[in-house]
mmCIF file of C-alpha atoms in Angstrom:
data_model
loop_
_atom_site.group_PDB
_atom_site.id
_atom_site.type_symbol
_atom_site.label_atom_id
_atom_site.label_comp_id
_atom_site.label_asym_id
_atom_site.label_seq_id
_atom_site.Cartn_x
_atom_site.Cartn_y
_atom_site.Cartn_z
ATOM 1 C CA MET G 29 -0.421 0.749 -0.340
ATOM 2 C CA PRO G 30 1.151 3.249 -0.740
ATOM 3 C CA GLU G 31 2.452 4.961 1.844
ATOM 4 C CA ARG G 32 -0.795 7.965 2.969
ATOM 5 C CA ARG G 33 1.192 11.980 3.313
ATOM 6 C CA GLU G 34 -0.694 14.960 5.066
ATOM 7 C CA THR G 35 -0.184 17.784 2.404
ATOM 8 C CA PRO G 36 1.791 20.397 3.801
ATOM 9 C CA ALA G 37 -0.515 23.225 5.329
ATOM 10 C CA HIS G 38 0.636 26.076 2.465
ATOM 11 C CA ALA G 39 -0.574 23.729 -0.359
ATOM 12 C CA ARG G 40 -3.933 23.133 1.328
ATOM 13 C CA THR G 41 -3.902 27.919 1.995
ATOM 14 C CA GLU G 42 -3.219 28.032 -1.595
ATOM 15 C CA ARG G 43 -5.831 25.490 -3.126
ATOM 16 C CA MET G 44 -8.657 27.093 -1.522
ATOM 17 C CA ALA G 45 -7.229 30.754 -1.797
ATOM 18 C CA ILE G 46 -9.718 30.813 -2.016
ATOM 19 C CA MET G 47 -12.801 29.220 -4.348
ATOM 20 C CA ASN G 48 -12.178 30.448 -7.392
ATOM 21 C CA GLN G 49 -12.119 34.700 -7.062
ATOM 22 C CA GLY G 50 -15.748 34.425 -6.920
ATOM 23 C CA GLN G 51 -16.543 32.123 -9.501
ATOM 24 C CA SER G 52 -18.127 28.903 -9.264
ATOM 25 C CA PRO G 53 -19.473 25.914 -11.020
ATOM 26 C CA ALA G 54 -20.931 29.550 -13.091
ATOM 27 C CA GLY G 55 -19.510 31.476 -13.808
ATOM 28 C CA PRO G 56 -18.339 34.508 -12.151
ATOM 29 C CA ALA G 57 -20.438 36.829 -9.923
ATOM 30 C CA PRO G 58 -21.860 38.857 -13.216
ATOM 31 C CA SER G 59 -22.576 41.573 -10.580
ATOM 32 C CA GLY G 60 -19.062 41.055 -9.526
ATOM 33 C CA LEU G 61 -20.434 42.008 -5.879
ATOM 34 C CA TYR G 62 -18.655 38.797 -4.039
ATOM 35 C CA VAL G 63 -17.250 38.599 -1.122
ATOM 36 C CA GLU G 64 -15.081 35.235 -0.140
ATOM 37 C CA ARG G 65 -12.949 34.366 3.022
ATOM 38 C CA ALA G 66 -10.145 31.089 4.515
ATOM 39 C CA VAL G 67 -11.162 30.546 8.220
ATOM 40 C CA LEU G 68 -10.651 27.950 11.132
ATOM 41 C CA ALA G 69 -12.470 25.500 11.982
ATOM 42 C CA THR G 70 -13.498 26.316 15.165
ATOM 43 C CA PRO G 71 -16.343 26.973 16.555
ATOM 44 C CA SER G 72 -15.748 31.567 16.329
ATOM 45 C CA SER G 73 -15.017 31.227 12.859
ATOM 46 C CA ASN G 74 -19.143 31.172 12.549
ATOM 47 C CA GLY G 75 -19.765 34.532 14.011
ATOM 48 C CA VAL G 76 -16.886 35.523 12.180
ATOM 49 C CA LEU G 77 -18.839 34.610 8.453
ATOM 50 C CA ARG G 78 -21.849 36.307 10.125
ATOM 51 C CA ASP G 79 -20.418 38.969 11.212
ATOM 52 C CA LEU G 80 -18.709 39.568 6.867
ATOM 53 C CA ALA G 81 -22.222 38.194 5.233
ATOM 54 C CA TYR G 82 -24.603 40.359 7.190
ATOM 55 C CA ALA G 83 -21.872 44.115 6.651
ATOM 56 C CA HIS G 84 -21.880 43.400 3.163
ATOM 57 C CA LEU G 85 -25.172 42.368 2.582
ATOM 58 C CA GLU G 86 -26.186 45.699 4.341
ATOM 59 C CA LYS G 87 -23.108 47.592 2.421
ATOM 60 C CA TRP G 88 -25.141 45.570 -0.785
ATOM 61 C CA GLY G 89 -28.431 47.837 -0.064
ATOM 62 C CA LEU G 90 -29.630 44.317 0.839
ATOM 63 C CA GLY G 91 -30.740 44.554 4.445
ATOM 64 C CA SER G 92 -33.413 43.527 4.112
ATOM 65 C CA LEU G 93 -32.406 40.423 3.179
ATOM 66 C CA ALA G 94 -29.989 39.285 6.014
ATOM 67 C CA ASP G 95 -31.917 37.108 9.027
ATOM 68 C CA ASP G 96 -32.815 34.422 7.109
ATOM 69 C CA ALA G 97 -28.639 35.378 4.365
ATOM 70 C CA VAL G 98 -26.864 35.422 7.639
ATOM 71 C CA LEU G 99 -28.923 32.141 9.705
ATOM 72 C CA VAL G 100 -28.392 30.161 6.098
ATOM 73 C CA VAL G 101 -24.125 31.727 6.269
ATOM 74 C CA SER G 102 -24.667 29.971 10.501
ATOM 75 C CA GLU G 103 -25.832 26.173 8.836
ATOM 76 C CA LEU G 104 -23.650 25.882 6.396
ATOM 77 C CA VAL G 105 -20.936 27.015 8.929
ATOM 78 C CA THR G 106 -22.505 24.798 11.274
ATOM 79 C CA ASN G 107 -21.583 22.070 9.583
ATOM 80 C CA ALA G 108 -18.524 22.841 7.416
ATOM 81 C CA ILE G 109 -16.805 22.816 11.892
ATOM 82 C CA GLU G 110 -18.410 19.689 11.671
ATOM 83 C CA ALA G 111 -17.104 17.738 9.212
ATOM 84 C CA ALA G 112 -14.002 18.352 10.032
ATOM 85 C CA PRO G 113 -12.794 21.075 12.815
ATOM 86 C CA GLY G 114 -9.429 22.552 12.409
ATOM 87 C CA THR G 115 -9.310 22.769 9.175
ATOM 88 C CA LEU G 116 -9.921 25.015 6.486
ATOM 89 C CA ILE G 117 -13.117 25.786 4.958
ATOM 90 C CA GLY G 118 -13.858 28.568 2.338
ATOM 91 C CA PHE G 119 -16.494 30.881 2.292
ATOM 92 C CA ARG G 120 -18.827 32.812 -0.226
ATOM 93 C CA MET G 121 -21.305 35.145 -1.191
ATOM 94 C CA MET G 122 -21.718 36.360 -4.236
ATOM 95 C CA LEU G 123 -24.887 38.434 -5.852
ATOM 96 C CA TRP G 124 -25.606 37.484 -8.955
ATOM 97 C CA PRO G 125 -28.771 39.601 -10.692
ATOM 98 C CA THR G 126 -31.637 37.712 -9.446
ATOM 99 C CA MET G 127 -30.563 35.384 -6.208
ATOM 100 C CA LEU G 128 -27.759 35.931 -3.236
ATOM 101 C CA VAL G 129 -25.557 32.732 -4.072
ATOM 102 C CA ILE G 130 -23.531 30.817 -0.932
ATOM 103 C CA GLU G 131 -21.368 28.667 -0.272
ATOM 104 C CA VAL G 132 -19.009 26.454 2.129
ATOM 105 C CA ARG G 133 -16.254 24.900 1.821
ATOM 106 C CA ASP G 134 -15.006 22.010 3.265
ATOM 107 C CA THR G 135 -12.009 19.874 3.551
ATOM 108 C CA SER G 136 -14.892 16.272 4.440
ATOM 109 C CA THR G 137 -15.928 14.222 1.522
ATOM 110 C CA GLY G 138 -19.181 13.533 3.456
ATOM 111 C CA ARG G 139 -22.750 14.271 2.110
ATOM 112 C CA VAL G 140 -24.690 17.141 3.455
ATOM 113 C CA VAL G 141 -28.257 15.214 3.966
ATOM 114 C CA CYS G 142 -31.829 17.236 4.875
ATOM 115 C CA GLN G 143 -33.287 15.217 7.857
ATOM 116 C CA GLU G 144 -36.467 16.412 10.159
ATOM 117 C CA ALA G 145 -34.988 16.504 13.870
ATOM 118 C CA GLY G 146 -36.973 14.970 16.357
ATOM 119 C CA ALA G 147 -39.237 17.616 19.087
ATOM 120 C CA LEU G 148 -36.493 17.071 21.612
ATOM 121 C CA ALA G 149 -33.224 17.055 19.434
ATOM 122 C CA GLU G 150 -30.721 19.084 20.469
ATOM 123 C CA SER G 151 -29.489 19.885 16.991
ATOM 124 C CA GLY G 152 -29.750 18.379 13.669
ATOM 125 C CA ARG G 153 -32.197 20.889 11.866
ATOM 126 C CA GLY G 154 -29.653 23.320 10.276
ATOM 127 C CA MET G 155 -30.555 21.288 6.495
ATOM 128 C CA TRP G 156 -34.263 21.373 7.249
ATOM 129 C CA ILE G 157 -34.280 24.937 7.541
ATOM 130 C CA VAL G 158 -31.557 25.654 4.648
ATOM 131 C CA GLU G 159 -34.561 23.663 2.648
ATOM 132 C CA HIS G 160 -36.710 26.165 3.737
ATOM 133 C CA ILE G 161 -35.888 29.485 2.905
ATOM 134 C CA ALA G 162 -33.201 28.652 0.240
ATOM 135 C CA ARG G 163 -34.578 28.542 -3.563
ATOM 136 C CA HIS G 164 -32.587 25.012 -3.414
ATOM 137 C CA TRP G 165 -29.632 23.929 -2.224
ATOM 138 C CA GLY G 166 -26.985 21.325 -3.217
ATOM 139 C CA GLN G 167 -23.527 20.483 -2.259
ATOM 140 C CA ARG G 168 -21.126 19.553 -5.368
ATOM 141 C CA LEU G 169 -17.547 18.230 -4.920
ATOM 142 C CA GLU G 170 -14.288 19.557 -6.219
ATOM 143 C CA GLY G 171 -11.835 18.021 -7.643
ATOM 144 C CA ASP G 172 -9.396 18.432 -4.694
ATOM 145 C CA GLY G 173 -11.978 15.622 -3.134
ATOM 146 C CA ALA G 174 -13.653 18.584 -0.935
ATOM 147 C CA LYS G 175 -17.228 19.012 -1.028
ATOM 148 C CA THR G 176 -18.815 22.892 -1.369
ATOM 149 C CA VAL G 177 -22.468 22.876 0.250
ATOM 150 C CA TYR G 178 -24.303 26.262 -0.810
ATOM 151 C CA ALA G 179 -27.985 28.049 -0.670
ATOM 152 C CA LEU G 180 -29.245 29.724 -3.212
ATOM 153 C CA LEU G 181 -31.868 32.772 -2.526
ATOM 154 C CA ASP G 182 -34.657 34.920 -4.078
ATOM 155 C CA LEU G 183 -33.571 38.466 -4.012
ATOM 156 C CA PRO G 184 -36.555 40.997 -2.384
#
């Protein structure tokens, strides 16, 4: 069996560095308005990315969408932190003509599933919430083995 080597941290950073400068598989954000960051997958990163998303939504004149969008960001980032703790995760938010695209990338290959949690469950509702807020959500495996989970929200 071949020896398995750990990818150096600087190579992982370059791979995430990050997410093709405002592009998704559908191409660049037509408006040119996007924000992206790579952060360490720790609980404090969730607040940092929520604040970043909120500030950009306000700057883009989308304050009325901020509560829903920030909730989606929080749920996607929480899943990434739980799937790949202590690794780099990528965040990108792009403004398209009719929608807001939110993407979170992590190094886990585990699929995200939407499930309805039991009434007494303390967790497990995140993607159910995303499914009810977003027009559409999905996930894709990247060529380097990472996973990106995305959500599309209609503009007001």
